[in-house]
JSON list of C-alpha atoms in Angstrom, two decimals:
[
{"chain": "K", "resi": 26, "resn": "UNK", "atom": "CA", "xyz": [11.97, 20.85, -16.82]},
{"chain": "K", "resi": 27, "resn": "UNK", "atom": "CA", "xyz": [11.90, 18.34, -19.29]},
{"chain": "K", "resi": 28, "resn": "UNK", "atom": "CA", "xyz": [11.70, 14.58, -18.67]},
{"chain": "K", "resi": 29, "resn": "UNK", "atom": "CA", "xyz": [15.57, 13.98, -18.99]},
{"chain": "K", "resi": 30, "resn": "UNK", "atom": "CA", "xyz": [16.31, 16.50, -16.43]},
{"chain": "K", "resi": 31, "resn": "UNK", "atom": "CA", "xyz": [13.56, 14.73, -14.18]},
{"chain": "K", "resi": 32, "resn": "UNK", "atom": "CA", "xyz": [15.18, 11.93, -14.63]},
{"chain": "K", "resi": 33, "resn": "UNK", "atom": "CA", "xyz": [18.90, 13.03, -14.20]},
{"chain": "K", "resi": 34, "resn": "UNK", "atom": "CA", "xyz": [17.25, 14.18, -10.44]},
{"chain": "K", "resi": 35, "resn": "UNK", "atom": "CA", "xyz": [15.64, 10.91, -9.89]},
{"chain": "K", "resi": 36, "resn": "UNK", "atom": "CA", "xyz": [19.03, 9.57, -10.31]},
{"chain": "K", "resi": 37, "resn": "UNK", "atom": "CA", "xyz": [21.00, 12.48, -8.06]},
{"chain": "K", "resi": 38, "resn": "UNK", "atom": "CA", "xyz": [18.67, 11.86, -5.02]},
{"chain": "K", "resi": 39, "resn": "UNK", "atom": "CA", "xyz": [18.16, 8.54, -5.48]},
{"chain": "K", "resi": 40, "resn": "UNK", "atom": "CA", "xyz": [19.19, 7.41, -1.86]},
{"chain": "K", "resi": 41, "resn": "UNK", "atom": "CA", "xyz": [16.61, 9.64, -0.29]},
{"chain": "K", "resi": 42, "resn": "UNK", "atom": "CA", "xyz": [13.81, 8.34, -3.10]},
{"chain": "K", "resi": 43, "resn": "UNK", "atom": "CA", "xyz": [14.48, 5.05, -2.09]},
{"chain": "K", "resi": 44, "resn": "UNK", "atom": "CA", "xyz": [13.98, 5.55, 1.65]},
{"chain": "K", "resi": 45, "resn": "UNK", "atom": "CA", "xyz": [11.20, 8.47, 1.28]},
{"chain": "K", "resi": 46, "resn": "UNK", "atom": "CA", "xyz": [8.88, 5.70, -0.60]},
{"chain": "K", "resi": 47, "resn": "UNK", "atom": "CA", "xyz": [7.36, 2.06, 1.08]},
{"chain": "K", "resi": 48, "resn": "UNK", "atom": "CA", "xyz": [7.92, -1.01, -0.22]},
{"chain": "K", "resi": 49, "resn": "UNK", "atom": "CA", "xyz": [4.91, -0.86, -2.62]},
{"chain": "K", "resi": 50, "resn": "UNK", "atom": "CA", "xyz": [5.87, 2.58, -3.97]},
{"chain": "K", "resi": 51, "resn": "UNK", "atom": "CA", "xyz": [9.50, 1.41, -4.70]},
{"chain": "K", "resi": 52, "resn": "UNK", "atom": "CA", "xyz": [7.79, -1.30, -6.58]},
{"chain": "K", "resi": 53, "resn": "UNK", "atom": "CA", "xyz": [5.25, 0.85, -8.62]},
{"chain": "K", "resi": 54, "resn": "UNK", "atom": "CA", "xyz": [8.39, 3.01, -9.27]},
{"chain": "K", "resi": 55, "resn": "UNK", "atom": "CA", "xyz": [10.18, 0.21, -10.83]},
{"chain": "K", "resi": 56, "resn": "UNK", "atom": "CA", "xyz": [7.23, -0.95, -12.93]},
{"chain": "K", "resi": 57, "resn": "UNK", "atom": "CA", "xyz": [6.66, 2.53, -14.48]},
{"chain": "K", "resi": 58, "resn": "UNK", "atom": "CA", "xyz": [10.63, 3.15, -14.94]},
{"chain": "K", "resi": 59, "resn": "UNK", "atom": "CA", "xyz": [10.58, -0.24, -17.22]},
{"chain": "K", "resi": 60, "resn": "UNK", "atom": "CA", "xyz": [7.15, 0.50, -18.82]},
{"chain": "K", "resi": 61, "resn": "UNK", "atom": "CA", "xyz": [8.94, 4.22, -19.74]},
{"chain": "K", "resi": 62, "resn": "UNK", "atom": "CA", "xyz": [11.88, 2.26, -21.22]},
{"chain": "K", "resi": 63, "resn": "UNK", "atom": "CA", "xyz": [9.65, -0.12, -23.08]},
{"chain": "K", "resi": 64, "resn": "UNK", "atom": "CA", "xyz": [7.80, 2.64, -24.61]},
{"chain": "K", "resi": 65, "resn": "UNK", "atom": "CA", "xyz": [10.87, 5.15, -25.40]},
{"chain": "K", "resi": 66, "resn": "UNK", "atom": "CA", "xyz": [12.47, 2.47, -27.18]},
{"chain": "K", "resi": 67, "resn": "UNK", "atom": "CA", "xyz": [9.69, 1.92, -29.53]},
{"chain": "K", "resi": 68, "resn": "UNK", "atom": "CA", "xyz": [9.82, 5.67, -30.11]},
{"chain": "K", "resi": 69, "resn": "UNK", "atom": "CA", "xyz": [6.09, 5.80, -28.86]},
{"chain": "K", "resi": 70, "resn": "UNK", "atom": "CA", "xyz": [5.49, 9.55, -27.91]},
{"chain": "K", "resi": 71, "resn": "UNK", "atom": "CA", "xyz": [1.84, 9.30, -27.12]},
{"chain": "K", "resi": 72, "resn": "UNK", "atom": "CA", "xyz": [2.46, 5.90, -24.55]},
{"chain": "K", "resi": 73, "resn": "UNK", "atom": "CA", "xyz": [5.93, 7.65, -23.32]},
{"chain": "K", "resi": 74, "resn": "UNK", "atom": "CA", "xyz": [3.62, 10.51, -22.26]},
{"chain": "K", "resi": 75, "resn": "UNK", "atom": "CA", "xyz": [1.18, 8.20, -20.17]},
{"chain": "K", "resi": 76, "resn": "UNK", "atom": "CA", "xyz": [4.26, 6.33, -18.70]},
{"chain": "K", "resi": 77, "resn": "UNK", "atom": "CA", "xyz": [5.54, 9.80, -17.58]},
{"chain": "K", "resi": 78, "resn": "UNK", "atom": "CA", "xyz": [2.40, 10.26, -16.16]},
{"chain": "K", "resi": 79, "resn": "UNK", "atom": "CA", "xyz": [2.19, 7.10, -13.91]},
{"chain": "K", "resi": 80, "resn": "UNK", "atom": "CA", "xyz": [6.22, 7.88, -12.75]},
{"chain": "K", "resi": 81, "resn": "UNK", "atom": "CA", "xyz": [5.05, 11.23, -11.47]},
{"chain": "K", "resi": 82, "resn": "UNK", "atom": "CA", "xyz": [2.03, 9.94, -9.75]},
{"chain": "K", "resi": 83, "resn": "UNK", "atom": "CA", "xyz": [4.37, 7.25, -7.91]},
{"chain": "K", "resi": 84, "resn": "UNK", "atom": "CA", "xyz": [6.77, 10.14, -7.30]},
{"chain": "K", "resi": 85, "resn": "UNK", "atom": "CA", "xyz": [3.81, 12.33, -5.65]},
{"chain": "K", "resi": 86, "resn": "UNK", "atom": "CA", "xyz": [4.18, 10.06, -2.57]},
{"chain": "K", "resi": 87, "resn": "UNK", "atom": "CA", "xyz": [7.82, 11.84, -1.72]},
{"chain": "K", "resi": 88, "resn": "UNK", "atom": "CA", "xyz": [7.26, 14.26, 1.23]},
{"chain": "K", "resi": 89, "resn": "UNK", "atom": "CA", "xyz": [6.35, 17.75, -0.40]},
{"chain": "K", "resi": 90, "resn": "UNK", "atom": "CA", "xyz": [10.23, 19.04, 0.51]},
{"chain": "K", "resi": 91, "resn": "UNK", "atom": "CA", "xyz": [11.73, 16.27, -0.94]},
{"chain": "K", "resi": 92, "resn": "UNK", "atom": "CA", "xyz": [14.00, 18.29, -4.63]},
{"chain": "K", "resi": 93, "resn": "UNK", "atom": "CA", "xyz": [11.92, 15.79, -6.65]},
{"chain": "K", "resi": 94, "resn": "UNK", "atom": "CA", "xyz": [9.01, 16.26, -5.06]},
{"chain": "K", "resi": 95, "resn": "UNK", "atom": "CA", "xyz": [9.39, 20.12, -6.09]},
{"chain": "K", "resi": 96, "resn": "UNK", "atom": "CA", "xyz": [9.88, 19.54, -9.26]},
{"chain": "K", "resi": 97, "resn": "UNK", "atom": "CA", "xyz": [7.55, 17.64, -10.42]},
{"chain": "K", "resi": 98, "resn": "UNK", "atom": "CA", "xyz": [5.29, 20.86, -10.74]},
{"chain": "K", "resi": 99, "resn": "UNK", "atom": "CA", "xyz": [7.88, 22.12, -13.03]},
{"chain": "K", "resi": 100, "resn": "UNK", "atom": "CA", "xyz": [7.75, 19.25, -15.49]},
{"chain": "K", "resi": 101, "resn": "UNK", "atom": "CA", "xyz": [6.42, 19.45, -18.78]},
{"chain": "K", "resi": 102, "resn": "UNK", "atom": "CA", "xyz": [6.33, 17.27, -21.57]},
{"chain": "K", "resi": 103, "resn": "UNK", "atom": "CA", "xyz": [6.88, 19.31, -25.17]},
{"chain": "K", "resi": 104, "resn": "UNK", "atom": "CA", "xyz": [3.89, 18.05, -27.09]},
{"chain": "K", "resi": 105, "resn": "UNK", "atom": "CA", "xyz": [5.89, 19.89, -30.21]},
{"chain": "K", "resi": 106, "resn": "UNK", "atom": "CA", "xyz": [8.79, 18.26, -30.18]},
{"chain": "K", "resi": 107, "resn": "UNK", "atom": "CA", "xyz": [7.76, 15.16, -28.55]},
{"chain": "K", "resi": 108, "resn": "UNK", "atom": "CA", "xyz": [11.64, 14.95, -27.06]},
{"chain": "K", "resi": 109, "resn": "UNK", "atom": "CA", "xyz": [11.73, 11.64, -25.42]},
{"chain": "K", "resi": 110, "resn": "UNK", "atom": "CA", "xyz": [14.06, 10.65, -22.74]},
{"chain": "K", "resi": 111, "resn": "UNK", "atom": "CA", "xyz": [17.27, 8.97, -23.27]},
{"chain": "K", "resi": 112, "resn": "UNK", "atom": "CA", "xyz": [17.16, 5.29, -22.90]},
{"chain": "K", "resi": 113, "resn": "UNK", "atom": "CA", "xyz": [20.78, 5.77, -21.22]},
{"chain": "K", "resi": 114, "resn": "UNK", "atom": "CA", "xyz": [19.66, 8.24, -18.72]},
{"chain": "K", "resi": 115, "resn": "UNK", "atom": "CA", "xyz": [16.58, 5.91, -18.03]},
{"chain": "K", "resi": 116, "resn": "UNK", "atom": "CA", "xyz": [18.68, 2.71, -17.83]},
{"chain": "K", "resi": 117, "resn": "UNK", "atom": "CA", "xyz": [20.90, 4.88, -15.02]},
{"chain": "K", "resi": 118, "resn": "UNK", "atom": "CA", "xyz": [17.93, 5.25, -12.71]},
{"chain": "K", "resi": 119, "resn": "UNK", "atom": "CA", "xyz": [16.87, 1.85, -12.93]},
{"chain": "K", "resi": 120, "resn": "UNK", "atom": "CA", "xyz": [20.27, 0.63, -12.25]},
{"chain": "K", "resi": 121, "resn": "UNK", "atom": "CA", "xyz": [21.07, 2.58, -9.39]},
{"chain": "K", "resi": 122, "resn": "UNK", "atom": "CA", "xyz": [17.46, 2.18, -7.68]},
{"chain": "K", "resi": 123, "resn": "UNK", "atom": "CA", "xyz": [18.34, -1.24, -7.53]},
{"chain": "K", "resi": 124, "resn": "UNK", "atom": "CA", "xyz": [14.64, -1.94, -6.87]},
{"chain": "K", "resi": 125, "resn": "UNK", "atom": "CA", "xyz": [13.31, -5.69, -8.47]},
{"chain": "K", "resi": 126, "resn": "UNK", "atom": "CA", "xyz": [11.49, -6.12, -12.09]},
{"chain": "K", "resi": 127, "resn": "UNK", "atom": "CA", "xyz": [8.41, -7.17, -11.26]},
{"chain": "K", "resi": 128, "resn": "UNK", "atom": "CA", "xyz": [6.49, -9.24, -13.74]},
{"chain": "K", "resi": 129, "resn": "UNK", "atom": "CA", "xyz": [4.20, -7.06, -15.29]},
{"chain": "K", "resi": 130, "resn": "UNK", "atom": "CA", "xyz": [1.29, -9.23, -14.91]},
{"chain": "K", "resi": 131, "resn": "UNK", "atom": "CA", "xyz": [1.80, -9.70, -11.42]},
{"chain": "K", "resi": 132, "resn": "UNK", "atom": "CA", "xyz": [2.43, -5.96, -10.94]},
{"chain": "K", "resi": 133, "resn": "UNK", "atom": "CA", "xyz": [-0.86, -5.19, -12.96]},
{"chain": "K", "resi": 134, "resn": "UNK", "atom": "CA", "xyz": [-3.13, -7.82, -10.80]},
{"chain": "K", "resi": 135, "resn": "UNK", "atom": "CA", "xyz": [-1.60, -6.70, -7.33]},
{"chain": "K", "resi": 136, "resn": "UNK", "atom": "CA", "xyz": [-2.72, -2.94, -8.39]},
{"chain": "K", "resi": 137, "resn": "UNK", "atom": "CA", "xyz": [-5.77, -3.48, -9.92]},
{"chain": "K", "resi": 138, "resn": "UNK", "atom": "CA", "xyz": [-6.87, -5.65, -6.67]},
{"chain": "K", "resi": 139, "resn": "UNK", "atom": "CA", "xyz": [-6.32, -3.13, -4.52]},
{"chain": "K", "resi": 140, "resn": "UNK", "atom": "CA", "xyz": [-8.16, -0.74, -6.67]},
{"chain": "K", "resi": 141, "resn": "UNK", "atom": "CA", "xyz": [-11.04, -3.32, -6.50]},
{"chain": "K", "resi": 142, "resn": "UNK", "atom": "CA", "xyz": [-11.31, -3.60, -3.49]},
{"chain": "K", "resi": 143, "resn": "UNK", "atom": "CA", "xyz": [-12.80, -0.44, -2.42]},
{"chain": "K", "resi": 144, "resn": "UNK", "atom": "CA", "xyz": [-16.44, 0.42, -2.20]},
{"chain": "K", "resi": 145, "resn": "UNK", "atom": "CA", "xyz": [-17.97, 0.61, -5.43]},
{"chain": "K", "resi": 146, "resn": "UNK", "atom": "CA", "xyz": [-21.45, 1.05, -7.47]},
{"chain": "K", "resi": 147, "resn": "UNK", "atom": "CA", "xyz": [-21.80, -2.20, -9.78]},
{"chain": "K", "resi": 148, "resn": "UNK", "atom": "CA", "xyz": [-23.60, -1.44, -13.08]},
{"chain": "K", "resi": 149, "resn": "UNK", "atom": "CA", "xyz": [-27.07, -2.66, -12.16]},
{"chain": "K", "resi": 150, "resn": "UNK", "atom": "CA", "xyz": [-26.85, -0.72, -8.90]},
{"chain": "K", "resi": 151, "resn": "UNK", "atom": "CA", "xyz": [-25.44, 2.37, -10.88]},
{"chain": "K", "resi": 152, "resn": "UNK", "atom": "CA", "xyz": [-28.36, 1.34, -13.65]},
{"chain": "K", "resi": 153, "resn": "UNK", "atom": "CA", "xyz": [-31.31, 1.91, -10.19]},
{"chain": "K", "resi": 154, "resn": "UNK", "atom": "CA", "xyz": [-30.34, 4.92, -8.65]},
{"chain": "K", "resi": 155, "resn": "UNK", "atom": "CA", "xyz": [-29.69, 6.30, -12.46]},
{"chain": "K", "resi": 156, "resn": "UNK", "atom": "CA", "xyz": [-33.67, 5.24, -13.22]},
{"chain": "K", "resi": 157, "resn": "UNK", "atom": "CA", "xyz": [-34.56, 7.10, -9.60]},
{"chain": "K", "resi": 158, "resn": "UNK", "atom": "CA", "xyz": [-33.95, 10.31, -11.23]},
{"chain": "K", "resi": 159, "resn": "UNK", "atom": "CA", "xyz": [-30.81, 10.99, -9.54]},
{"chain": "K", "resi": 160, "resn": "UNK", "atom": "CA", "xyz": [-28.39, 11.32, -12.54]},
{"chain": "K", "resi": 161, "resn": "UNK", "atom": "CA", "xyz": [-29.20, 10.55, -15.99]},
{"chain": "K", "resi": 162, "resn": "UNK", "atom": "CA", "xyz": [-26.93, 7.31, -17.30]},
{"chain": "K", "resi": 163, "resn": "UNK", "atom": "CA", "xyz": [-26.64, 8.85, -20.40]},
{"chain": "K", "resi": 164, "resn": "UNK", "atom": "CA", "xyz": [-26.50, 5.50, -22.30]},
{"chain": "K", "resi": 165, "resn": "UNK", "atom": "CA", "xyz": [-24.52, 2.78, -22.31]},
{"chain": "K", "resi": 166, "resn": "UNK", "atom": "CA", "xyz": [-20.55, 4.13, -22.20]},
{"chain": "K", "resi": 167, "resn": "UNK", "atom": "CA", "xyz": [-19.41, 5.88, -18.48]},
{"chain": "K", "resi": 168, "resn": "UNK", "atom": "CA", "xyz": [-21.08, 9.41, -17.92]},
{"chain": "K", "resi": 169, "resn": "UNK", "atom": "CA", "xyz": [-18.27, 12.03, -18.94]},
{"chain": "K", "resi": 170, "resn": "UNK", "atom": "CA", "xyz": [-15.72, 12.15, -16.01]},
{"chain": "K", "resi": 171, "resn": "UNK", "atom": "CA", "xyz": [-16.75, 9.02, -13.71]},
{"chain": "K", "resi": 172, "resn": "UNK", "atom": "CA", "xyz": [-13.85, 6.23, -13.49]},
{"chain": "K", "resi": 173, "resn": "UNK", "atom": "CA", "xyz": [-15.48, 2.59, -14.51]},
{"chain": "K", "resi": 174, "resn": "UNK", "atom": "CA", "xyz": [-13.36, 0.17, -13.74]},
{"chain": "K", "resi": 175, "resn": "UNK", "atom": "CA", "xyz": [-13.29, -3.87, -15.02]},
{"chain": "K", "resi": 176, "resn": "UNK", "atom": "CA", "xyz": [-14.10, -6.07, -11.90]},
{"chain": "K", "resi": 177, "resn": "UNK", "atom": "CA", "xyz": [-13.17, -9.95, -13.19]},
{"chain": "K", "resi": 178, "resn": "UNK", "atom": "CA", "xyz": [-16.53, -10.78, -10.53]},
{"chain": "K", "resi": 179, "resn": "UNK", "atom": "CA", "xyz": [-18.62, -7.79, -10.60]},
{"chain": "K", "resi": 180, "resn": "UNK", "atom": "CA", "xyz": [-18.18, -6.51, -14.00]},
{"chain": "K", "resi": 181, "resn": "UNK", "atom": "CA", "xyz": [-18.21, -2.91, -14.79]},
{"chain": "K", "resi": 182, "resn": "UNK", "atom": "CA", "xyz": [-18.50, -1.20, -11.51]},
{"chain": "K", "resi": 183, "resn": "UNK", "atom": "CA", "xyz": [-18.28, 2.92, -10.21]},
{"chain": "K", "resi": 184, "resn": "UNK", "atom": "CA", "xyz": [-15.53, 3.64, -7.05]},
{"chain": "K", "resi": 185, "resn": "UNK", "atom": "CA", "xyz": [-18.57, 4.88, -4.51]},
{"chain": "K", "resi": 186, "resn": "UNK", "atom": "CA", "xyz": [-16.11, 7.82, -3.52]},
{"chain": "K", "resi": 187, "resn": "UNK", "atom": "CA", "xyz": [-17.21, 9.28, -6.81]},
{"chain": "K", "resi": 188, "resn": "UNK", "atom": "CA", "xyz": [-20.94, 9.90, -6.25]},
{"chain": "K", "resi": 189, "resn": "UNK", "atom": "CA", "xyz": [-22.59, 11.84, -3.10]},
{"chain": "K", "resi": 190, "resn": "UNK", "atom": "CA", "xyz": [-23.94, 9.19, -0.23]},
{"chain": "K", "resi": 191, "resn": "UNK", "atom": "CA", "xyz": [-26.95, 6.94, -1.44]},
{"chain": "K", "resi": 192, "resn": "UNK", "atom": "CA", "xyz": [-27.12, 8.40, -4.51]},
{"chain": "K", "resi": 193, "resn": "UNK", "atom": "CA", "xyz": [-25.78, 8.09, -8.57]},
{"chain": "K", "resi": 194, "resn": "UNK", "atom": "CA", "xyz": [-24.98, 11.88, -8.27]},
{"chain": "K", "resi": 195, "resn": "UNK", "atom": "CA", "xyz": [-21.58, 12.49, -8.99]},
{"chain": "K", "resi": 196, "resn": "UNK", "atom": "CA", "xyz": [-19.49, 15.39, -7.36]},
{"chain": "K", "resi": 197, "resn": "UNK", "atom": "CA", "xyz": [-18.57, 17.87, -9.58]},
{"chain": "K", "resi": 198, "resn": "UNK", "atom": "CA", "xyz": [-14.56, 18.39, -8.17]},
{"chain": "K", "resi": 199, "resn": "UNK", "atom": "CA", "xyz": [-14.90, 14.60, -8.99]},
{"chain": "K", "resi": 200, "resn": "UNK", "atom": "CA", "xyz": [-15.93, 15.13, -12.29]},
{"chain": "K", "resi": 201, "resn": "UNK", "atom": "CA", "xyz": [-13.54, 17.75, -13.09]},
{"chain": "K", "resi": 202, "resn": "UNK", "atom": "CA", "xyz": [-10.31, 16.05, -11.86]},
{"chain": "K", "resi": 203, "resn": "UNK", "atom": "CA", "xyz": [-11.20, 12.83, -13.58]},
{"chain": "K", "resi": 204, "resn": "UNK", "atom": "CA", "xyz": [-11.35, 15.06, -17.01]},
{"chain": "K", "resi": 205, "resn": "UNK", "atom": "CA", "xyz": [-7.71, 16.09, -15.85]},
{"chain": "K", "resi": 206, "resn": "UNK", "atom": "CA", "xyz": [-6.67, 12.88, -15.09]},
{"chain": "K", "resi": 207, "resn": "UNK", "atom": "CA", "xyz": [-7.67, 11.47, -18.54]},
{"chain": "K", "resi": 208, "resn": "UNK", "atom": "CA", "xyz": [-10.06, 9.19, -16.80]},
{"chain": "K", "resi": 209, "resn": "UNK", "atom": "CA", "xyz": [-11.71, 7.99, -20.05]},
{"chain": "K", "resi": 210, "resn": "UNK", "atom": "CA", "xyz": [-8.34, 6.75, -21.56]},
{"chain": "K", "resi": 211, "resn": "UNK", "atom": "CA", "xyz": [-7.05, 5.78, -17.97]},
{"chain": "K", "resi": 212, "resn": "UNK", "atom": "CA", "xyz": [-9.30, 5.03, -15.61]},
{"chain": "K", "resi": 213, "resn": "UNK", "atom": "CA", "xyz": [-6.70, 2.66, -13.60]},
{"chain": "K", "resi": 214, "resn": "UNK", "atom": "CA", "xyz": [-4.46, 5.01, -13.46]},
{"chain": "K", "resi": 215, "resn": "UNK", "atom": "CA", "xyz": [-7.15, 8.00, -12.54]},
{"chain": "K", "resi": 216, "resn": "UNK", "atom": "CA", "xyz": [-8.34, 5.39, -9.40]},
{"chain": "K", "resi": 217, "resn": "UNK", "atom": "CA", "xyz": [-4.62, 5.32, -8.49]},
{"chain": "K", "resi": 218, "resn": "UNK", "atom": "CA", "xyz": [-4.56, 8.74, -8.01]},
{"chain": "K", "resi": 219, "resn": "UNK", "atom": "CA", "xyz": [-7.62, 8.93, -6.18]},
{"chain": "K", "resi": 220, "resn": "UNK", "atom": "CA", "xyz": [-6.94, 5.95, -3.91]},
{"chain": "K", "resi": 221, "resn": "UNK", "atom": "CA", "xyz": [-3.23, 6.03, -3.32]},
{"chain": "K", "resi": 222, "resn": "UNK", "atom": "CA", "xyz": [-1.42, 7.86, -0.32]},
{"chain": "K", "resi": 223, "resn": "UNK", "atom": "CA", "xyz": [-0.83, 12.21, -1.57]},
{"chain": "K", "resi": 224, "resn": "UNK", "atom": "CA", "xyz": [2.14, 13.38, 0.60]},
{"chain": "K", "resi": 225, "resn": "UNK", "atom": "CA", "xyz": [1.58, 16.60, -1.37]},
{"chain": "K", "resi": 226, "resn": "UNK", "atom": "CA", "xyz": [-1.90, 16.76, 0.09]},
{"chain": "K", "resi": 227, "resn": "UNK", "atom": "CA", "xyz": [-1.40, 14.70, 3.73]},
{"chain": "K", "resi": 228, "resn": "UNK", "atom": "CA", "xyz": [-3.49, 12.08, 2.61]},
{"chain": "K", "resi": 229, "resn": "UNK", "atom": "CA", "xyz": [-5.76, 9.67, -0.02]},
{"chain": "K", "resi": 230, "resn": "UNK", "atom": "CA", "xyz": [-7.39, 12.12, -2.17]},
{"chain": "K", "resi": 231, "resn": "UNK", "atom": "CA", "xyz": [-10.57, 10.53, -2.10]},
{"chain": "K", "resi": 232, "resn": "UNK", "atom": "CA", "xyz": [-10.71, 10.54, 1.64]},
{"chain": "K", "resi": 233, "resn": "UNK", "atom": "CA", "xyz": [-10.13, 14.35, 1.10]},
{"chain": "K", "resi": 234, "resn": "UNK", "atom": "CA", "xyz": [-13.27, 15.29, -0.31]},
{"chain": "K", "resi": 235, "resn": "UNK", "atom": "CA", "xyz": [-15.35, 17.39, 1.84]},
{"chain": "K", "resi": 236, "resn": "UNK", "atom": "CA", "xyz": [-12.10, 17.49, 4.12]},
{"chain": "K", "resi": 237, "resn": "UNK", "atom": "CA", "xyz": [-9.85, 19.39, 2.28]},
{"chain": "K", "resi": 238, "resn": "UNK", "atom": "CA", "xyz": [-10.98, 22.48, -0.61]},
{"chain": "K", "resi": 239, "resn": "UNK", "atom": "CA", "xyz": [-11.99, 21.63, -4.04]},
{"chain": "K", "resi": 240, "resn": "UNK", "atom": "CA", "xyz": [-9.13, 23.95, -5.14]},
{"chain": "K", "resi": 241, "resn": "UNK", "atom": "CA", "xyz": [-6.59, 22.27, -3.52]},
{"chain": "K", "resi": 242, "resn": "UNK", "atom": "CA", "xyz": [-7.56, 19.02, -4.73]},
{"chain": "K", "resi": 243, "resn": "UNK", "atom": "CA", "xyz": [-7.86, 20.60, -8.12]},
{"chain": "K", "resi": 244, "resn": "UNK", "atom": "CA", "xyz": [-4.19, 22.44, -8.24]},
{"chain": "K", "resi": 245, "resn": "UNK", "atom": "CA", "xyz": [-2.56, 18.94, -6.64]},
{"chain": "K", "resi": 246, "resn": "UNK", "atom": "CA", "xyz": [-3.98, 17.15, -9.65]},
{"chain": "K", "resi": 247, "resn": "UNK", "atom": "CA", "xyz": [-3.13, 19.70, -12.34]},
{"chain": "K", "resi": 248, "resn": "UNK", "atom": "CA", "xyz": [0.21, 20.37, -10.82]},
{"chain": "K", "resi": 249, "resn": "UNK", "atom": "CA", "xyz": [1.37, 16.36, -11.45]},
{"chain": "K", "resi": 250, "resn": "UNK", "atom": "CA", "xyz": [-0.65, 16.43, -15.04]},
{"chain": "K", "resi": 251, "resn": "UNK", "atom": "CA", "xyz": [1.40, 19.44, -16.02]},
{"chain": "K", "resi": 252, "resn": "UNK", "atom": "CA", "xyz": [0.88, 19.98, -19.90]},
{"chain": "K", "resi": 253, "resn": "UNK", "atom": "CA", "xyz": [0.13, 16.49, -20.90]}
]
């Protein structure tokens, strides 16, 4: 499926969208339907790809039997061709959603608060257990496959859920889905995945850990990645 036929069923079921979604999915749905505009207009395959990415992980909080729920499995973006979506079709579904432009800045803040504001390692803290012989820091950039995230207070800081209790060991299944989830070039988005409600999976991912199979958290990840 490519991403104008995703789109051309975002726009068919769009009554049922609007209602399957809460209020702050309708407006992360917005945000990434302008933000795939933006970026289709200036022709921008690479940032097209990554605002197809954040669509589908809004879209992941449909109920598993809702059609574009299914399909999002079945979408791939062609790397070859680099076809990009029409800026018609994508005008239709924003039209038609009805759902308010947020200001982008505003959007941006209100995500990356929540995102924040979960339990996290700060640096120095990270730095200690690191120096305890737990996991080696491996200099000064993230170990491969950990999300750091910016805090405007903090500084750099680790989402806890990432590492096992009391410790800078991360979890391998963590590890591995962050690699999927591009966490290096994307680590907002990868801590949206990990903290945001998974109808596909009957709950936040990162509450899932221990809960629910490695596999299954694996195949729910790779299955909204597709090919990108």
């Amino acid at each position: 499926m490519t991403s104008e036929e995703l789109l051309g069923l975002l726009r068919t079921h769009w009554t049922t969208v609007v209602t399957g979604l809460d209020d702050d999915d309708l407006v992360r749905l917005s945000g990434a339907l302008r933000e795939l505009r933006e970026e289709t207009a200036a022709r921008d395959a690479p940032a097209v790809a990554r605002a197809m990415r954040r669509l589908k992980r809004t879209l992941s909080a449909l109920p598993a039997d809702h059609p574009v729920s299914q399909a999002l499995g079945g979408h791939r973006y062609d790397t070859a061709t680099r076809e990009l979506p029409g800026l018609t079709t994508i005008d239709a579904v924003i039209d038609v959603l009805g759902t308010p432009p947020p200001a982008p800045a505003d959007l941006l803040r209100t995500a990356r608060r929540r995102l924040l504001a979960v339990p996290a390692l700060s640096e120095s803290e990270h730095a200690v257990l690191t120096e305890a012989g737990q996991e080696p820091s491996g200099g000064p950039d993230a170990p491969a496959g950990l999300i750091r995230l910016r805090d405007p207070d903090r500084g750099l800081c680790y989402p806890r859920f990432q590492f096992r209790p009391g410790t800078a060991e991360p979890l391998p299944v963590v590890r591995r889905i962050n690699v999927l989830l591009r966490a290096d070039r994307d680590p907002w988005g990868a801590a949206d995945w990990w903290l945001g409600g998974n109808r596909w999976l009957g709950g936040v991912p990162a509450e899932l850990l221990g809960v629910l199979p490695d596999d299954a958290l694996e195949r729910a990840a790779a299955e909204l990645v597709g090919a990108f």
